[in-house]
PDB file of C-alpha atoms in Angstrom:
ATOM      1  CA  MET A   1      -6.857  27.164 -29.828  1.00 68.00           C
ATOM      2  CA  THR A   2      -4.651  25.531 -27.192  1.00 71.00           C
ATOM      3  CA  LEU A   3      -0.970  25.978 -26.434  1.00 79.00           C
ATOM      4  CA  LEU A   4      -0.217  22.280 -25.961  1.00 82.00           C
ATOM      5  CA  ASP A   5      -0.479  19.335 -28.347  1.00 85.00           C
ATOM      6  CA  PRO A   6      -2.961  16.635 -27.178  1.00 87.00           C
ATOM      7  CA  VAL A   7      -0.194  14.004 -27.037  1.00 92.00           C
ATOM      8  CA  TRP A   8       1.892  16.201 -24.721  1.00 91.00           C
ATOM      9  CA  THR A   9      -1.211  16.917 -22.660  1.00 92.00           C
ATOM     10  CA  SER A  10      -1.774  13.198 -22.121  1.00 93.00           C
ATOM     11  CA  LEU A  11       1.886  12.587 -21.288  1.00 95.00           C
ATOM     12  CA  LEU A  12       1.964  15.422 -18.753  1.00 95.00           C
ATOM     13  CA  TYR A  13      -1.254  14.204 -17.104  1.00 94.00           C
ATOM     14  CA  LEU A  14       0.264  10.724 -16.923  1.00 96.00           C
ATOM     15  CA  ALA A  15       3.412  12.161 -15.329  1.00 96.00           C
ATOM     16  CA  ALA A  16       1.286  14.068 -12.796  1.00 95.00           C
ATOM     17  CA  ALA A  17      -0.548  10.838 -11.935  1.00 95.00           C
ATOM     18  CA  VAL A  18       2.782   9.066 -11.408  1.00 96.00           C
ATOM     19  CA  PHE A  19       3.886  11.874  -9.073  1.00 96.00           C
ATOM     20  CA  PHE A  20       0.637  11.488  -7.102  1.00 94.00           C
ATOM     21  CA  ILE A  21       1.229   7.752  -6.741  1.00 95.00           C
ATOM     22  CA  LEU A  22       4.813   8.361  -5.611  1.00 94.00           C
ATOM     23  CA  ALA A  23       3.510  10.965  -3.159  1.00 93.00           C
ATOM     24  CA  LEU A  24       1.147   8.427  -1.609  1.00 92.00           C
ATOM     25  CA  ARG A  25       4.042   6.023  -1.247  1.00 91.00           C
ATOM     26  CA  GLY A  26       6.098   8.733   0.464  1.00 91.00           C
ATOM     27  CA  LEU A  27       3.232   9.674   2.773  1.00 87.00           C
ATOM     28  CA  SER A  28       3.046   6.106   4.084  1.00 89.00           C
ATOM     29  CA  SER A  29       5.913   6.682   6.528  1.00 87.00           C
ATOM     30  CA  PRO A  30       6.640   9.607   8.886  1.00 88.00           C
ATOM     31  CA  ARG A  31      10.287   9.461   7.792  1.00 91.00           C
ATOM     32  CA  THR A  32       9.460  10.077   4.112  1.00 91.00           C
ATOM     33  CA  ALA A  33       6.266  12.126   4.548  1.00 89.00           C
ATOM     34  CA  ARG A  34       7.908  15.489   3.848  1.00 91.00           C
ATOM     35  CA  ARG A  35       9.380  14.221   0.578  1.00 93.00           C
ATOM     36  CA  GLY A  36       6.046  12.612  -0.326  1.00 91.00           C
ATOM     37  CA  ASN A  37       4.263  15.884   0.304  1.00 92.00           C
ATOM     38  CA  LEU A  38       6.705  17.771  -1.941  1.00 94.00           C
ATOM     39  CA  ILE A  39       6.329  15.175  -4.701  1.00 95.00           C
ATOM     40  CA  GLY A  40       2.535  15.464  -4.457  1.00 93.00           C
ATOM     41  CA  ALA A  41       2.727  19.265  -4.586  1.00 93.00           C
ATOM     42  CA  PHE A  42       4.900  19.060  -7.707  1.00 96.00           C
ATOM     43  CA  GLY A  43       2.405  16.642  -9.292  1.00 95.00           C
ATOM     44  CA  ALA A  44      -0.446  19.038  -8.532  1.00 94.00           C
ATOM     45  CA  LEU A  45       1.525  21.961  -9.972  1.00 94.00           C
ATOM     46  CA  LEU A  46       2.277  19.947 -13.117  1.00 95.00           C
ATOM     47  CA  ALA A  47      -1.419  19.063 -13.501  1.00 93.00           C
ATOM     48  CA  VAL A  48      -2.528  22.695 -13.060  1.00 89.00           C
ATOM     49  CA  VAL A  49       0.059  24.001 -15.534  1.00 91.00           C
ATOM     50  CA  THR A  50      -1.034  21.309 -18.003  1.00 92.00           C
ATOM     51  CA  VAL A  51      -4.660  22.415 -17.632  1.00 86.00           C
ATOM     52  CA  PHE A  52      -3.690  25.984 -18.471  1.00 84.00           C
ATOM     53  CA  LEU A  53      -1.577  24.983 -21.452  1.00 88.00           C
ATOM     54  CA  SER A  54      -4.148  22.552 -22.852  1.00 85.00           C
ATOM     55  CA  ALA A  55      -7.319  24.576 -22.205  1.00 75.00           C
ATOM     56  CA  ARG A  56      -8.892  26.696 -24.873  1.00 76.00           C
ATOM     57  CA  LEU A  57      -7.693  30.226 -24.214  1.00 74.00           C
ATOM     58  CA  ASP A  58     -11.245  31.549 -23.824  1.00 78.00           C
ATOM     59  CA  ASN A  59     -11.748  29.130 -20.884  1.00 77.00           C
ATOM     60  CA  ILE A  60      -8.826  30.461 -18.838  1.00 80.00           C
ATOM     61  CA  PRO A  61     -10.916  33.171 -17.075  1.00 87.00           C
ATOM     62  CA  TRP A  62     -13.306  30.421 -15.922  1.00 84.00           C
ATOM     63  CA  ILE A  63     -10.402  28.358 -14.605  1.00 82.00           C
ATOM     64  CA  LEU A  64      -8.946  31.371 -12.775  1.00 87.00           C
ATOM     65  CA  GLY A  65     -12.379  32.148 -11.328  1.00 91.00           C
ATOM     66  CA  ALA A  66     -12.741  28.594 -10.022  1.00 86.00           C
ATOM     67  CA  ILE A  67      -9.276  28.750  -8.460  1.00 86.00           C
ATOM     68  CA  ALA A  68     -10.101  32.109  -6.830  1.00 93.00           C
ATOM     69  CA  VAL A  69     -13.390  30.858  -5.360  1.00 91.00           C
ATOM     70  CA  GLY A  70     -11.834  27.618  -4.120  1.00 87.00           C
ATOM     71  CA  SER A  71      -8.893  29.458  -2.586  1.00 89.00           C
ATOM     72  CA  ALA A  72     -11.128  32.066  -0.944  1.00 92.00           C
ATOM     73  CA  VAL A  73     -13.102  29.316   0.791  1.00 86.00           C
ATOM     74  CA  ALA A  74     -10.387  26.754   1.540  1.00 85.00           C
ATOM     75  CA  ALA A  75      -7.428  28.905   2.612  1.00 87.00           C
ATOM     76  CA  PRO A  76      -9.074  30.584   5.629  1.00 89.00           C
ATOM     77  CA  VAL A  77     -10.553  27.267   6.770  1.00 83.00           C
ATOM     78  CA  ALA A  78      -7.201  25.487   6.457  1.00 81.00           C
ATOM     79  CA  ARG A  79      -5.423  28.240   8.414  1.00 85.00           C
ATOM     80  CA  ARG A  80      -7.926  28.273  11.295  1.00 85.00           C
ATOM     81  CA  VAL A  81      -8.264  24.546  11.816  1.00 81.00           C
ATOM     82  CA  GLN A  82      -6.578  23.035  14.859  1.00 83.00           C
ATOM     83  CA  MET A  83      -4.392  19.971  14.408  1.00 82.00           C
ATOM     84  CA  THR A  84      -6.900  17.884  16.365  1.00 84.00           C
ATOM     85  CA  GLN A  85      -9.529  18.781  13.751  1.00 82.00           C
ATOM     86  CA  MET A  86      -7.373  17.851  10.761  1.00 83.00           C
ATOM     87  CA  PRO A  87      -9.192  14.529  10.109  1.00 86.00           C
ATOM     88  CA  GLN A  88     -12.493  16.415   9.770  1.00 85.00           C
ATOM     89  CA  LEU A  89     -10.915  18.876   7.348  1.00 84.00           C
ATOM     90  CA  VAL A  90      -9.437  16.070   5.260  1.00 85.00           C
ATOM     91  CA  ALA A  91     -12.834  14.329   5.152  1.00 88.00           C
ATOM     92  CA  LEU A  92     -14.548  17.567   4.146  1.00 87.00           C
ATOM     93  CA  PHE A  93     -12.057  18.397   1.388  1.00 86.00           C
ATOM     94  CA  ASN A  94     -12.116  14.792   0.129  1.00 88.00           C
ATOM     95  CA  GLY A  95     -15.904  14.885  -0.088  1.00 90.00           C
ATOM     96  CA  VAL A  96     -15.908  18.202  -1.927  1.00 89.00           C
ATOM     97  CA  GLY A  97     -13.348  16.819  -4.384  1.00 90.00           C
ATOM     98  CA  GLY A  98     -15.488  13.748  -5.022  1.00 91.00           C
ATOM     99  CA  GLY A  99     -18.585  15.875  -5.519  1.00 91.00           C
ATOM    100  CA  ALA A 100     -16.729  18.168  -7.909  1.00 91.00           C
ATOM    101  CA  ALA A 101     -15.484  15.188  -9.923  1.00 91.00           C
ATOM    102  CA  ALA A 102     -19.036  13.849 -10.191  1.00 92.00           C
ATOM    103  CA  LEU A 103     -20.389  17.216 -11.354  1.00 91.00           C
ATOM    104  CA  VAL A 104     -17.638  17.644 -13.960  1.00 90.00           C
ATOM    105  CA  ALA A 105     -18.365  14.128 -15.247  1.00 92.00           C
ATOM    106  CA  LEU A 106     -22.069  14.966 -15.458  1.00 91.00           C
ATOM    107  CA  LEU A 107     -21.288  18.061 -17.525  1.00 90.00           C
ATOM    108  CA  GLU A 108     -18.989  16.093 -19.834  1.00 90.00           C
ATOM    109  CA  LEU A 109     -21.694  13.512 -20.575  1.00 90.00           C
ATOM    110  CA  SER A 110     -23.449  15.801 -23.048  1.00 87.00           C
ATOM    111  CA  HIS A 111     -20.205  16.320 -25.017  1.00 86.00           C
ATOM    112  CA  THR A 112     -19.550  12.740 -26.084  1.00 85.00           C
ATOM    113  CA  ALA A 113     -21.183   9.852 -27.900  1.00 87.00           C
ATOM    114  CA  ASP A 114     -18.246   7.481 -27.387  1.00 90.00           C
ATOM    115  CA  PRO A 115     -19.362   4.570 -25.174  1.00 90.00           C
ATOM    116  CA  TRP A 116     -15.856   4.161 -23.706  1.00 92.00           C
ATOM    117  CA  VAL A 117     -15.811   7.785 -22.607  1.00 91.00           C
ATOM    118  CA  ARG A 118     -19.325   7.337 -21.219  1.00 93.00           C
ATOM    119  CA  LEU A 119     -18.080   4.313 -19.265  1.00 94.00           C
ATOM    120  CA  ALA A 120     -15.355   6.468 -17.689  1.00 94.00           C
ATOM    121  CA  ILE A 121     -17.968   9.141 -16.964  1.00 94.00           C
ATOM    122  CA  VAL A 122     -20.257   6.595 -15.284  1.00 95.00           C
ATOM    123  CA  PHE A 123     -17.388   5.367 -13.124  1.00 94.00           C
ATOM    124  CA  THR A 124     -16.493   8.939 -12.148  1.00 94.00           C
ATOM    125  CA  LEU A 125     -20.129   9.791 -11.376  1.00 94.00           C
ATOM    126  CA  LEU A 126     -20.520   6.799  -9.108  1.00 94.00           C
ATOM    127  CA  VAL A 127     -17.176   7.062  -7.306  1.00 93.00           C
ATOM    128  CA  GLY A 128     -17.530  10.834  -6.892  1.00 93.00           C
ATOM    129  CA  ALA A 129     -21.027  10.552  -5.430  1.00 94.00           C
ATOM    130  CA  VAL A 130     -20.042   7.724  -3.063  1.00 93.00           C
ATOM    131  CA  SER A 131     -16.970   9.715  -1.987  1.00 93.00           C
ATOM    132  CA  PHE A 132     -19.044  12.856  -1.401  1.00 92.00           C
ATOM    133  CA  ALA A 133     -21.629  11.061   0.736  1.00 92.00           C
ATOM    134  CA  GLY A 134     -19.161   8.860   2.602  1.00 90.00           C
ATOM    135  CA  SER A 135     -16.842  11.750   3.384  1.00 91.00           C
ATOM    136  CA  GLY A 136     -19.787  13.837   4.547  1.00 90.00           C
ATOM    137  CA  ILE A 137     -20.809  11.073   6.946  1.00 91.00           C
ATOM    138  CA  THR A 138     -17.210  10.752   8.140  1.00 89.00           C
ATOM    139  CA  PHE A 139     -16.995  14.505   8.740  1.00 88.00           C
ATOM    140  CA  ALA A 140     -20.278  14.497  10.668  1.00 89.00           C
ATOM    141  CA  LYS A 141     -19.165  11.580  12.842  1.00 89.00           C
ATOM    142  CA  LEU A 142     -15.730  13.069  13.559  1.00 88.00           C
ATOM    143  CA  GLN A 143     -17.312  16.441  14.356  1.00 86.00           C
ATOM    144  CA  GLU A 144     -19.786  14.589  16.616  1.00 86.00           C
ATOM    145  CA  LEU A 145     -22.758  15.924  14.653  1.00 88.00           C
ATOM    146  CA  MET A 146     -24.134  12.389  14.437  1.00 84.00           C
ATOM    147  CA  THR A 147     -23.699   9.137  16.290  1.00 84.00           C
ATOM    148  CA  THR A 148     -20.536   7.168  15.652  1.00 82.00           C
ATOM    149  CA  ARG A 149     -22.405   3.886  15.958  1.00 84.00           C
ATOM    150  CA  PRO A 150     -23.258   2.151  12.687  1.00 81.00           C
ATOM    151  CA  VAL A 151     -26.770   2.797  11.424  1.00 78.00           C
ATOM    152  CA  VAL A 152     -28.302  -0.607  10.769  1.00 82.00           C
ATOM    153  CA  PHE A 153     -31.824  -1.876  10.350  1.00 85.00           C
ATOM    154  CA  PRO A 154     -33.296  -5.310   9.569  1.00 89.00           C
ATOM    155  CA  GLY A 155     -33.630  -4.894   5.793  1.00 89.00           C
ATOM    156  CA  LEU A 156     -30.317  -3.107   5.169  1.00 87.00           C
ATOM    157  CA  PRO A 157     -28.679  -5.851   3.046  1.00 90.00           C
ATOM    158  CA  VAL A 158     -31.771  -6.025   0.824  1.00 93.00           C
ATOM    159  CA  VAL A 159     -31.874  -2.241   0.433  1.00 91.00           C
ATOM    160  CA  MET A 160     -28.159  -2.084  -0.419  1.00 91.00           C
ATOM    161  CA  ALA A 161     -28.549  -4.929  -2.940  1.00 93.00           C
ATOM    162  CA  ALA A 162     -31.451  -3.054  -4.560  1.00 94.00           C
ATOM    163  CA  VAL A 163     -29.380   0.149  -4.707  1.00 92.00           C
ATOM    164  CA  LEU A 164     -26.486  -1.780  -6.271  1.00 92.00           C
ATOM    165  CA  LEU A 165     -28.721  -3.418  -8.895  1.00 95.00           C
ATOM    166  CA  ALA A 166     -30.378  -0.097  -9.718  1.00 94.00           C
ATOM    167  CA  ALA A 167     -26.947   1.554 -10.014  1.00 94.00           C
ATOM    168  CA  VAL A 168     -25.697  -1.150 -12.384  1.00 94.00           C
ATOM    169  CA  GLY A 169     -28.858  -0.801 -14.484  1.00 95.00           C
ATOM    170  CA  ALA A 170     -28.597   2.991 -14.576  1.00 94.00           C
ATOM    171  CA  ALA A 171     -24.880   2.785 -15.412  1.00 94.00           C
ATOM    172  CA  VAL A 172     -25.495   0.464 -18.361  1.00 95.00           C
ATOM    173  CA  ALA A 173     -28.334   2.699 -19.577  1.00 95.00           C
ATOM    174  CA  VAL A 174     -26.167   5.828 -19.354  1.00 94.00           C
ATOM    175  CA  VAL A 175     -23.355   4.164 -21.320  1.00 94.00           C
ATOM    176  CA  LEU A 176     -25.798   3.045 -24.020  1.00 94.00           C
ATOM    177  CA  THR A 177     -27.980   6.177 -24.247  1.00 92.00           C
ATOM    178  CA  GLY A 178     -26.040   9.087 -22.752  1.00 90.00           C
ATOM    179  CA  SER A 179     -29.142  10.113 -20.792  1.00 91.00           C
ATOM    180  CA  VAL A 180     -28.407  12.964 -18.381  1.00 92.00           C
ATOM    181  CA  ALA A 181     -31.532  12.140 -16.344  1.00 93.00           C
ATOM    182  CA  LEU A 182     -30.290   8.586 -15.788  1.00 94.00           C
ATOM    183  CA  ALA A 183     -26.848   9.962 -14.916  1.00 94.00           C
ATOM    184  CA  VAL A 184     -28.446  12.134 -12.223  1.00 94.00           C
ATOM    185  CA  LEU A 185     -30.278   9.033 -10.962  1.00 94.00           C
ATOM    186  CA  LEU A 186     -26.933   7.214 -10.878  1.00 92.00           C
ATOM    187  CA  MET A 187     -25.458  10.037  -8.796  1.00 92.00           C
ATOM    188  CA  VAL A 188     -28.384   9.821  -6.359  1.00 93.00           C
ATOM    189  CA  LEU A 189     -27.870   6.061  -6.080  1.00 93.00           C
ATOM    190  CA  GLY A 190     -24.165   6.692  -5.440  1.00 92.00           C
ATOM    191  CA  LEU A 191     -25.079   9.138  -2.680  1.00 90.00           C
ATOM    192  CA  ALA A 192     -27.362   6.502  -1.144  1.00 90.00           C
ATOM    193  CA  ALA A 193     -24.641   3.858  -1.329  1.00 88.00           C
ATOM    194  CA  GLY A 194     -22.067   6.198   0.207  1.00 85.00           C
ATOM    195  CA  ALA A 195     -24.311   7.186   3.072  1.00 80.00           C
TER     196      ALA A 195
END
C-alpha cells in the first residue's frame, strides 16, 4: 500500500525535475546562485517527500537506512573539506550518484518485461557507469593522484570505437532479452568509456 496515487507521484516527480532545471539556471550566475541553490534544495525535498509518500510502507525502513548511511558518510566529509578542495568533493559525489543510479537501474531490470522501461534502464546503466568512471578520473586528477595529461596511445580511437559498438550491441540485447549478465557487461563497457 502507498499513500500517494501514481498520477500524483508522476506529477510531483515532474515538478521536482522542473525545480532542478530552474536551480541549474539560477546557479549559472553568482548573482542568482543563492536563489538557485534554494530552488534546488526545495526540488530535492519535494522528490524525497514524494519517495516516502509513494513507496510501499514496508520499504520505508530501507529508505531511512539508506539516508542514514549516506548522511553518516557524506556529512563529515562535506564539513571537513576546504573550499580549495570543493571541485574534488563535487566530482566524488557526482561519481557516487552516477554509480548509485546505475546500480538501481540494474536492480530494476529484473522487475520489468516492458521494452520501453528496459530502454530507460539501459540508458541509466550506461550514463551512470560513464559518470562514475569519469568523475573518479576527475577526482584523481584534481587530487593529483594521477597525471593530468591525457592518456593516449596509438590505437585509442579503434579501442573506443570497439567499446562503443560493443555497448550498442549489449544495449540492444538487454532491451530485447532483459539479461542481467549483459546489463553488467554494459556497465563495464560504460566504465571503460568513462575512463
